[in-house]
Short mmCIF file of C-alpha atoms and ligand atoms in Angstrom, two decimals:
data_model
loop_
_atom_site.label_atom_id
_atom_site.label_comp_id
_atom_site.label_asym_id
_atom_site.label_seq_id
_atom_site.Cartn_x
_atom_site.Cartn_y
_atom_site.Cartn_z
CA MET K 490 -9.88 20.70 15.19
CA ASN K 491 -9.14 23.98 16.93
CA PRO K 492 -5.80 25.61 16.09
CA ALA K 493 -3.08 25.27 18.74
CA ILE K 494 -1.15 28.32 19.90
CA MET K 495 1.84 28.37 22.20
CA LEU K 496 2.27 31.55 24.16
CA VAL K 497 5.75 32.19 25.53
CA ASP K 498 5.56 35.03 27.98
CA VAL K 499 6.80 35.60 31.51
CA VAL K 500 4.60 38.61 32.15
CA SER K 501 1.95 36.53 33.81
CA ALA K 502 -0.85 39.09 33.84
CA ASN K 503 -0.61 39.51 30.09
CA ARG K 504 -0.11 35.77 29.53
CA GLU K 505 -3.19 34.66 31.43
CA GLY K 506 -5.37 37.42 30.00
CA LEU K 507 -4.30 36.68 26.44
CA LYS K 508 -4.63 32.94 26.99
CA SER K 509 -8.25 33.32 28.15
CA PHE K 510 -9.00 35.65 25.26
CA LEU K 511 -7.61 33.27 22.60
CA GLN K 512 -9.33 30.29 24.19
CA GLY K 513 -12.56 32.27 23.89
CA GLN K 514 -11.82 32.48 20.15
CA LYS K 515 -11.75 28.66 19.89
CA CYS K 516 -7.98 28.30 20.03
CA ASN K 517 -6.18 25.71 22.15
CA VAL K 518 -3.53 27.64 24.05
CA ASP K 519 -0.56 26.36 26.01
CA THR K 520 1.78 28.67 27.83
CA ALA K 521 5.47 28.51 28.60
CA ALA K 522 7.26 30.87 30.93
CA ASP K 523 10.81 29.95 29.96
CA GLY K 524 12.86 28.60 27.09
CA GLU K 525 13.16 25.05 28.31
CA SER K 526 9.44 24.54 28.76
CA ALA K 527 8.80 26.27 25.43
CA VAL K 528 11.00 23.83 23.51
CA ARG K 529 9.43 20.87 25.33
CA CYS K 530 5.92 22.20 24.76
CA CYS K 531 6.62 22.65 21.03
CA LEU K 532 7.65 19.00 20.76
CA GLU K 533 4.58 17.78 22.61
CA MET K 534 2.01 20.14 21.13
CA GLN K 535 3.37 20.87 17.64
CA PRO K 536 1.54 24.22 17.71
CA ASP K 537 0.09 25.97 14.67
CA LEU K 538 1.52 29.29 15.89
CA VAL K 539 4.08 30.42 18.49
CA LEU K 540 3.78 33.88 19.99
CA LEU K 541 7.08 34.73 21.59
CA TYR K 542 7.18 37.78 23.85
CA ASP K 543 10.40 39.57 24.53
CA SER K 544 11.19 38.67 28.08
CA LEU K 545 12.46 35.27 29.13
CA PRO K 546 14.57 34.43 32.17
CA ASP K 547 16.83 31.78 30.72
CA ILE K 548 17.21 32.45 27.01
CA GLY K 549 16.94 35.35 24.58
CA SER K 550 13.91 35.35 22.33
CA PHE K 551 15.99 35.23 19.14
CA GLU K 552 17.89 32.18 20.35
CA LEU K 553 14.69 30.47 21.47
CA CYS K 554 13.17 31.13 18.06
CA ARG K 555 16.26 29.59 16.45
CA GLN K 556 16.00 26.50 18.67
CA ILE K 557 12.31 26.03 17.95
CA LYS K 558 12.72 26.41 14.20
CA LYS K 559 15.69 24.08 13.87
CA ASP K 560 13.54 21.12 14.92
CA PRO K 561 12.05 19.38 11.85
CA PHE K 562 8.73 19.12 13.71
CA ASN K 563 8.44 22.91 13.66
CA GLN K 564 9.56 23.71 10.15
CA LEU K 565 6.05 24.73 9.10
CA THR K 566 5.19 26.41 12.40
CA PRO K 567 5.06 30.22 12.27
CA VAL K 568 6.96 31.86 15.14
CA VAL K 569 6.20 35.52 15.79
CA LEU K 570 8.37 37.71 18.00
CA LEU K 571 6.54 40.45 19.86
CA LYS K 572 8.51 43.44 21.11
CA PRO K 573 7.52 46.80 22.57
CA SER K 574 9.01 48.72 19.65
CA PRO K 575 11.07 46.60 17.25
CA ASP K 576 13.72 48.36 15.18
CA LEU K 577 15.43 47.31 11.95
CA TRP K 578 18.10 45.45 13.87
CA ASP K 579 15.43 43.40 15.68
CA ILE K 580 13.76 42.59 12.36
CA GLN K 581 17.06 41.51 10.84
CA ARG K 582 17.95 39.28 13.82
CA GLY K 583 14.45 37.83 13.92
CA ARG K 584 14.57 36.86 10.27
CA GLU K 585 17.97 35.26 10.74
CA ALA K 586 16.54 33.26 13.65
CA GLY K 587 13.74 31.92 11.43
CA ALA K 588 10.91 34.11 12.77
CA THR K 589 7.91 34.47 10.50
CA ASP K 590 7.40 38.07 11.58
CA ILE K 591 8.26 40.61 14.28
CA TRP K 592 5.36 42.56 15.65
CA ALA K 593 5.16 45.56 17.93
CA ASN K 594 3.06 44.71 20.97
CA PRO K 595 -0.54 45.19 19.80
CA ALA K 596 -2.73 47.84 21.33
CA SER K 597 -5.41 45.31 22.23
CA HIS K 598 -6.20 41.61 22.12
CA TRP K 599 -8.61 42.25 19.28
CA ASP K 600 -5.85 43.90 17.29
CA LEU K 601 -3.69 40.83 17.87
CA LEU K 602 -6.50 38.46 16.94
CA GLY K 603 -6.76 39.75 13.36
CA ARG K 604 -3.11 39.04 12.72
CA VAL K 605 -3.24 35.70 14.50
CA GLN K 606 -6.19 34.56 12.38
CA THR K 607 -4.36 35.54 9.19
CA LEU K 608 -1.33 33.49 10.18
CA LEU K 609 -3.45 30.51 11.23
CA GLN K 610 -5.19 30.53 7.84
CA LEU K 611 -1.82 30.67 6.14
CA LYS K 612 -0.57 27.77 8.27
CA LYS K 613 -3.65 25.70 7.41
CA TYR K 614 -3.09 26.36 3.72
CA MET K 615 0.60 25.43 4.03
CA ASP K 616 -0.31 22.19 5.82
CA GLU K 617 -2.75 21.24 3.07
CA GLN K 618 -0.22 22.02 0.35
CA ALA K 619 2.56 20.16 2.15
CA ARG K 620 0.30 17.16 2.71
CA SER K 621 -0.57 17.08 -0.99
CA ALA K 622 3.12 17.30 -1.85
CA VAL K 623 3.96 14.43 0.52
CA PHE K 624 1.32 12.18 -1.04
CA ALA K 625 2.51 13.15 -4.53
CA LEU K 626 6.05 12.16 -3.54
CA ALA K 627 4.78 8.83 -2.23
CA ARG K 628 2.92 8.18 -5.50
CA SER K 629 6.08 9.06 -7.39
CA VAL K 630 8.09 6.47 -5.45
CA ASP K 631 5.38 3.87 -6.02
CA SER K 632 5.22 4.50 -9.76
CA LYS K 633 9.02 4.46 -10.07
CA GLN K 634 8.91 0.88 -8.92
CA ASN K 635 6.78 0.21 -11.97
CA SER K 636 6.51 -3.52 -11.69
CA ARG K 637 4.51 -2.94 -8.53
CA ASN K 638 1.60 -1.21 -10.20
CA GLY K 639 -1.24 -1.17 -7.74
CA HIS K 640 1.07 -2.16 -4.89
CA SER K 641 0.02 0.67 -2.60
CA GLU K 642 -3.69 0.05 -3.13
CA ARG K 643 -3.27 -3.64 -2.33
CA LEU K 644 -1.05 -2.90 0.64
CA VAL K 645 -3.65 -0.54 2.08
CA ALA K 646 -6.35 -3.19 1.63
CA TYR K 647 -4.28 -5.99 3.19
CA ALA K 648 -3.13 -3.86 6.12
CA GLU K 649 -6.64 -2.59 6.78
CA GLN K 650 -8.16 -6.07 6.77
CA LEU K 651 -5.44 -7.34 9.06
CA GLY K 652 -5.77 -4.33 11.38
CA GLU K 653 -9.53 -4.78 11.55
CA SER K 654 -9.18 -8.44 12.41
CA LEU K 655 -6.78 -7.51 15.22
CA GLY K 656 -9.40 -5.18 16.66
CA LEU K 657 -7.93 -1.79 15.76
CA GLY K 658 -10.37 1.10 16.12
CA ASP K 659 -11.34 3.59 13.43
CA GLU K 660 -8.60 6.08 14.28
CA ASP K 661 -5.88 3.44 14.27
CA LEU K 662 -7.18 2.01 10.99
CA HIS K 663 -7.12 5.48 9.45
CA GLU K 664 -3.51 5.94 10.56
CA LEU K 665 -2.64 2.51 9.23
CA ARG K 666 -4.07 3.41 5.82
CA ILE K 667 -2.08 6.65 5.69
CA ALA K 668 1.09 4.88 6.84
CA SER K 669 0.59 2.23 4.16
CA TRP K 670 0.54 4.94 1.50
CA LEU K 671 3.53 6.82 2.88
CA HIS K 672 5.82 4.28 4.54
CA ASP K 673 8.38 4.14 1.70
CA ILE K 674 8.35 7.87 0.91
CA GLY K 675 11.99 8.11 2.04
CA LYS K 676 12.98 6.12 -1.05
CA ILE K 677 12.60 9.38 -2.96
CA ALA K 678 16.17 10.06 -1.76
CA VAL K 679 17.52 6.72 -3.01
CA PRO K 680 19.24 6.99 -6.41
CA GLU K 681 17.39 5.19 -9.18
CA ASP K 682 20.34 2.96 -10.04
CA ILE K 683 20.03 1.54 -6.53
CA LEU K 684 16.25 1.66 -6.22
CA LEU K 685 15.71 -0.10 -9.55
CA LYS K 686 18.76 -2.35 -9.51
CA PRO K 687 17.62 -5.81 -10.66
CA GLY K 688 20.30 -7.71 -8.72
CA PRO K 689 21.35 -7.81 -5.06
CA LEU K 690 22.63 -4.62 -3.46
CA ASP K 691 26.23 -4.35 -2.31
CA ALA K 692 27.04 -3.17 1.22
CA GLU K 693 27.17 0.53 0.40
CA GLU K 694 24.01 0.40 -1.69
CA ARG K 695 22.25 -1.43 1.13
CA ARG K 696 23.37 1.24 3.60
CA ILE K 697 21.90 3.95 1.38
CA MET K 698 18.66 2.00 0.93
CA GLN K 699 18.36 1.41 4.65
CA GLU K 700 18.29 5.14 5.32
CA HIS K 701 14.83 5.44 3.77
CA PRO K 702 12.78 4.95 6.99
CA ILE K 703 14.64 7.82 8.68
CA ILE K 704 14.39 10.06 5.63
CA GLY K 705 10.69 9.23 5.36
CA GLU K 706 10.19 10.21 8.97
CA LYS K 707 11.97 13.54 8.38
CA ILE K 708 9.86 14.28 5.29
CA CYS K 709 6.62 13.72 7.20
CA ALA K 710 7.69 15.22 10.55
CA PRO K 711 6.72 18.87 9.87
CA LEU K 712 3.13 17.84 9.19
CA LYS K 713 1.15 17.74 12.39
CA SER K 714 -1.53 15.55 10.79
CA LEU K 715 1.09 12.84 10.12
CA ARG K 716 2.71 12.93 13.50
CA ARG K 717 1.12 9.76 14.85
CA ILE K 718 2.29 7.67 11.90
CA LEU K 719 5.95 8.69 12.20
CA PRO K 720 6.83 5.63 14.35
CA VAL K 721 5.27 3.35 11.72
CA ILE K 722 7.33 4.95 8.97
CA ARG K 723 10.52 4.80 11.01
CA HIS K 724 10.12 1.22 12.24
CA HIS K 725 8.60 -0.68 9.31
CA HIS K 726 11.89 -2.59 8.77
CA GLU K 727 12.51 -3.64 12.36
CA LYS K 728 12.55 -7.37 13.13
CA MET K 729 11.19 -9.17 16.17
CA ASP K 730 14.66 -10.49 17.11
CA GLY K 731 16.20 -7.02 16.97
CA SER K 732 18.14 -7.58 13.75
CA GLY K 733 16.16 -5.02 11.74
CA TYR K 734 16.80 -1.31 11.17
CA PRO K 735 17.11 1.59 11.84
CA ASP K 736 16.97 1.14 15.64
CA GLY K 737 17.15 -2.62 16.18
CA LEU K 738 13.90 -2.64 18.14
CA ARG K 739 12.73 -6.01 19.47
CA GLY K 740 9.33 -7.62 19.90
CA GLU K 741 6.50 -5.43 21.04
CA ALA K 742 8.76 -2.40 21.17
CA ILE K 743 8.07 -2.35 17.42
CA PRO K 744 4.77 -0.49 16.94
CA LEU K 745 1.92 -2.90 16.14
CA LYS K 746 0.97 -0.91 13.05
CA ALA K 747 4.53 -1.29 11.75
CA ARG K 748 4.35 -5.07 12.32
CA ILE K 749 1.04 -5.20 10.45
CA LEU K 750 2.34 -3.10 7.59
CA GLN K 751 5.52 -5.14 7.06
CA ILE K 752 3.57 -8.42 6.87
CA ALA K 753 1.15 -6.96 4.33
CA ASP K 754 4.08 -5.49 2.37
CA ILE K 755 6.00 -8.77 2.21
CA TYR K 756 2.88 -10.74 1.26
CA ASP K 757 2.19 -8.39 -1.64
CA ALA K 758 5.80 -8.61 -2.80
CA LEU K 759 5.71 -12.40 -2.72
CA THR K 760 2.48 -12.58 -4.70
CA THR K 761 3.80 -10.15 -7.32
CA ASN K 762 5.98 -10.95 -10.35
CA ARG K 763 9.69 -10.30 -10.02
CA SER K 764 12.42 -10.38 -12.66
CA TYR K 765 13.92 -13.40 -10.93
CA ARG K 766 10.69 -15.29 -10.22
CA GLY K 767 6.98 -15.29 -10.90
CA ALA K 768 4.31 -14.39 -8.40
CA LEU K 769 3.95 -17.04 -5.70
CA PRO K 770 0.57 -18.62 -5.02
CA PRO K 771 -1.03 -17.23 -1.83
CA GLU K 772 -0.54 -20.49 0.08
CA GLU K 773 3.17 -20.51 -0.71
CA ALA K 774 3.50 -16.83 0.23
CA LEU K 775 1.88 -17.56 3.59
CA GLN K 776 4.33 -20.42 4.15
CA THR K 777 7.18 -17.99 3.49
CA LEU K 778 5.76 -15.60 6.09
CA LEU K 779 5.62 -18.46 8.57
CA SER K 780 9.23 -19.37 7.82
CA GLU K 781 10.16 -15.75 8.64
CA VAL K 782 8.35 -16.15 11.95
CA ARG K 783 10.52 -19.21 12.65
CA SER K 784 13.60 -17.13 11.75
CA GLY K 785 12.62 -14.68 14.47
CA TRP K 786 11.82 -11.81 12.11
CA LEU K 787 8.03 -11.48 11.99
CA ASP K 788 5.42 -11.39 14.74
CA ALA K 789 3.94 -14.90 15.02
CA SER K 790 0.51 -13.84 16.27
CA VAL K 791 0.09 -11.21 13.55
CA VAL K 792 1.18 -13.61 10.80
CA LEU K 793 -1.24 -16.26 12.09
CA LYS K 794 -4.04 -13.71 12.08
CA PHE K 795 -3.10 -12.69 8.54
CA THR K 796 -3.19 -16.33 7.49
CA GLN K 797 -6.71 -16.62 8.91
CA VAL K 798 -7.79 -13.44 7.13
CA CYS K 799 -6.41 -14.70 3.82
CA LYS K 800 -8.14 -18.06 4.14
CA GLN K 801 -11.43 -16.51 5.17
CA SER K 802 -11.27 -14.02 2.33
CA GLU K 803 -11.43 -16.81 -0.22
CA TYR K 804 -15.03 -17.33 0.85
CA SER K 805 -15.99 -13.68 0.71
CA PRO K 806 -16.52 -12.28 -2.79
CA VAL K 807 -15.35 -8.75 -2.06
CA ARG K 808 -12.47 -9.62 0.22
CA GLY K 809 -11.55 -12.66 -1.83
CA ARG K 810 -11.19 -10.51 -4.87
CA THR K 811 -9.00 -8.09 -2.96
CA MET K 812 -6.75 -10.65 -1.34
CA LEU K 813 -6.27 -12.81 -4.41
CA ALA K 814 -6.22 -10.08 -7.04
CA SER K 815 -2.50 -9.61 -6.74
CA TYR K 816 -1.62 -13.22 -7.46
CA TYR K 817 -4.04 -13.91 -10.29
CA GLY K 818 -3.59 -10.43 -11.76
CA GLN K 819 0.15 -10.88 -11.80
CA ARG K 820 -0.07 -14.37 -13.30
CA LEU K 821 -1.94 -12.90 -16.25
CA ALA K 822 0.23 -9.82 -16.60
CA VAL K 823 2.86 -9.51 -19.33
CA ARG K 824 6.31 -8.79 -17.94
CA GLN K 825 7.21 -5.44 -19.38
CA SER K 826 10.29 -4.46 -17.42
CA PRO K 827 12.71 -5.89 -14.86
CA ALA K 828 11.49 -5.78 -11.30
CA PRO K 829 13.13 -3.10 -9.19
CA ASN K 830 15.33 -4.01 -6.32
CA SER K 831 13.90 -3.67 -2.87
CA GLU K 832 15.63 -4.35 0.36
CA SER K 833 12.48 -5.67 1.89
CA GLU K 834 10.08 -6.95 -0.62
CA ASP K 835 10.70 -10.64 -0.25
CA THR K 836 11.75 -10.74 3.35
CA ALA K 837 11.46 -8.74 6.52
FE1 LIG G 1381 10.55 0.24 3.24
#
């Protein structure tokens, strides 16, 4: 994918010339001629680099830089201020505003290109490192909940099979897999005495636990490659009747991938050993999902499709092994530690 650059510049001759030049260097370039459109463009485009020239009609360049950088979406985005001849005071103010660097206006587009390419390489490296860190955090959360060994792998398999059966395309299935790995990453901020509590949570503990979809969204927001899964992370605890959290979305306002993920998540929890009960047989787990449909919590059509997928998988060696591995594996497993608490594992 070509890198995306946002060019904020009201000197139109320079803007259009530089835009054409950078596009010729295989960059996607959007332009903004004022602060308002720049902030909006940053939200829509999530650029890999912002070049901010020193002349805007409605807002100073330092203030615009500050506004761009305060948005979690842009935390990893380099913002460069370009000025005719920056002095030490400009450099100081730029740094305070969150600018990556302050450059004197380059002598030529080619001179600018060398610096731009260096920053784009740095941004790419930062994205890769941040993505690795995010996945490491998600694995850490998963392993903390140690009675759920293999939970994420099973969840990915269930969600993918369900998504496929609902006709999702390759791109949506890829996003669903990533979301399945990362959806509970916000639990990294939940204290262990709450996360691993064997009994029911009290009201305050539940409030803390219920912040994890929003925290997860914030953790993943700076990564452009995760942008499309943010709604799945945020809304994986919504309920069809609007009684879920964090936003109380109803029905199809809840993203389909979030509805798929929550059904797969609950099914895996039900077919997994807990400190207070053994793993349920698949048929019983499916009945529980149906009872949650009747309660108005889960999407009826998606649960029915999941039921079909589960029943069909019994006749397919590969899928059957995947779908039933949780239950039979758990039935054979020795209970080594109390099951952690989870606000969602047995119900929506
Ligand atoms: Fe969750």
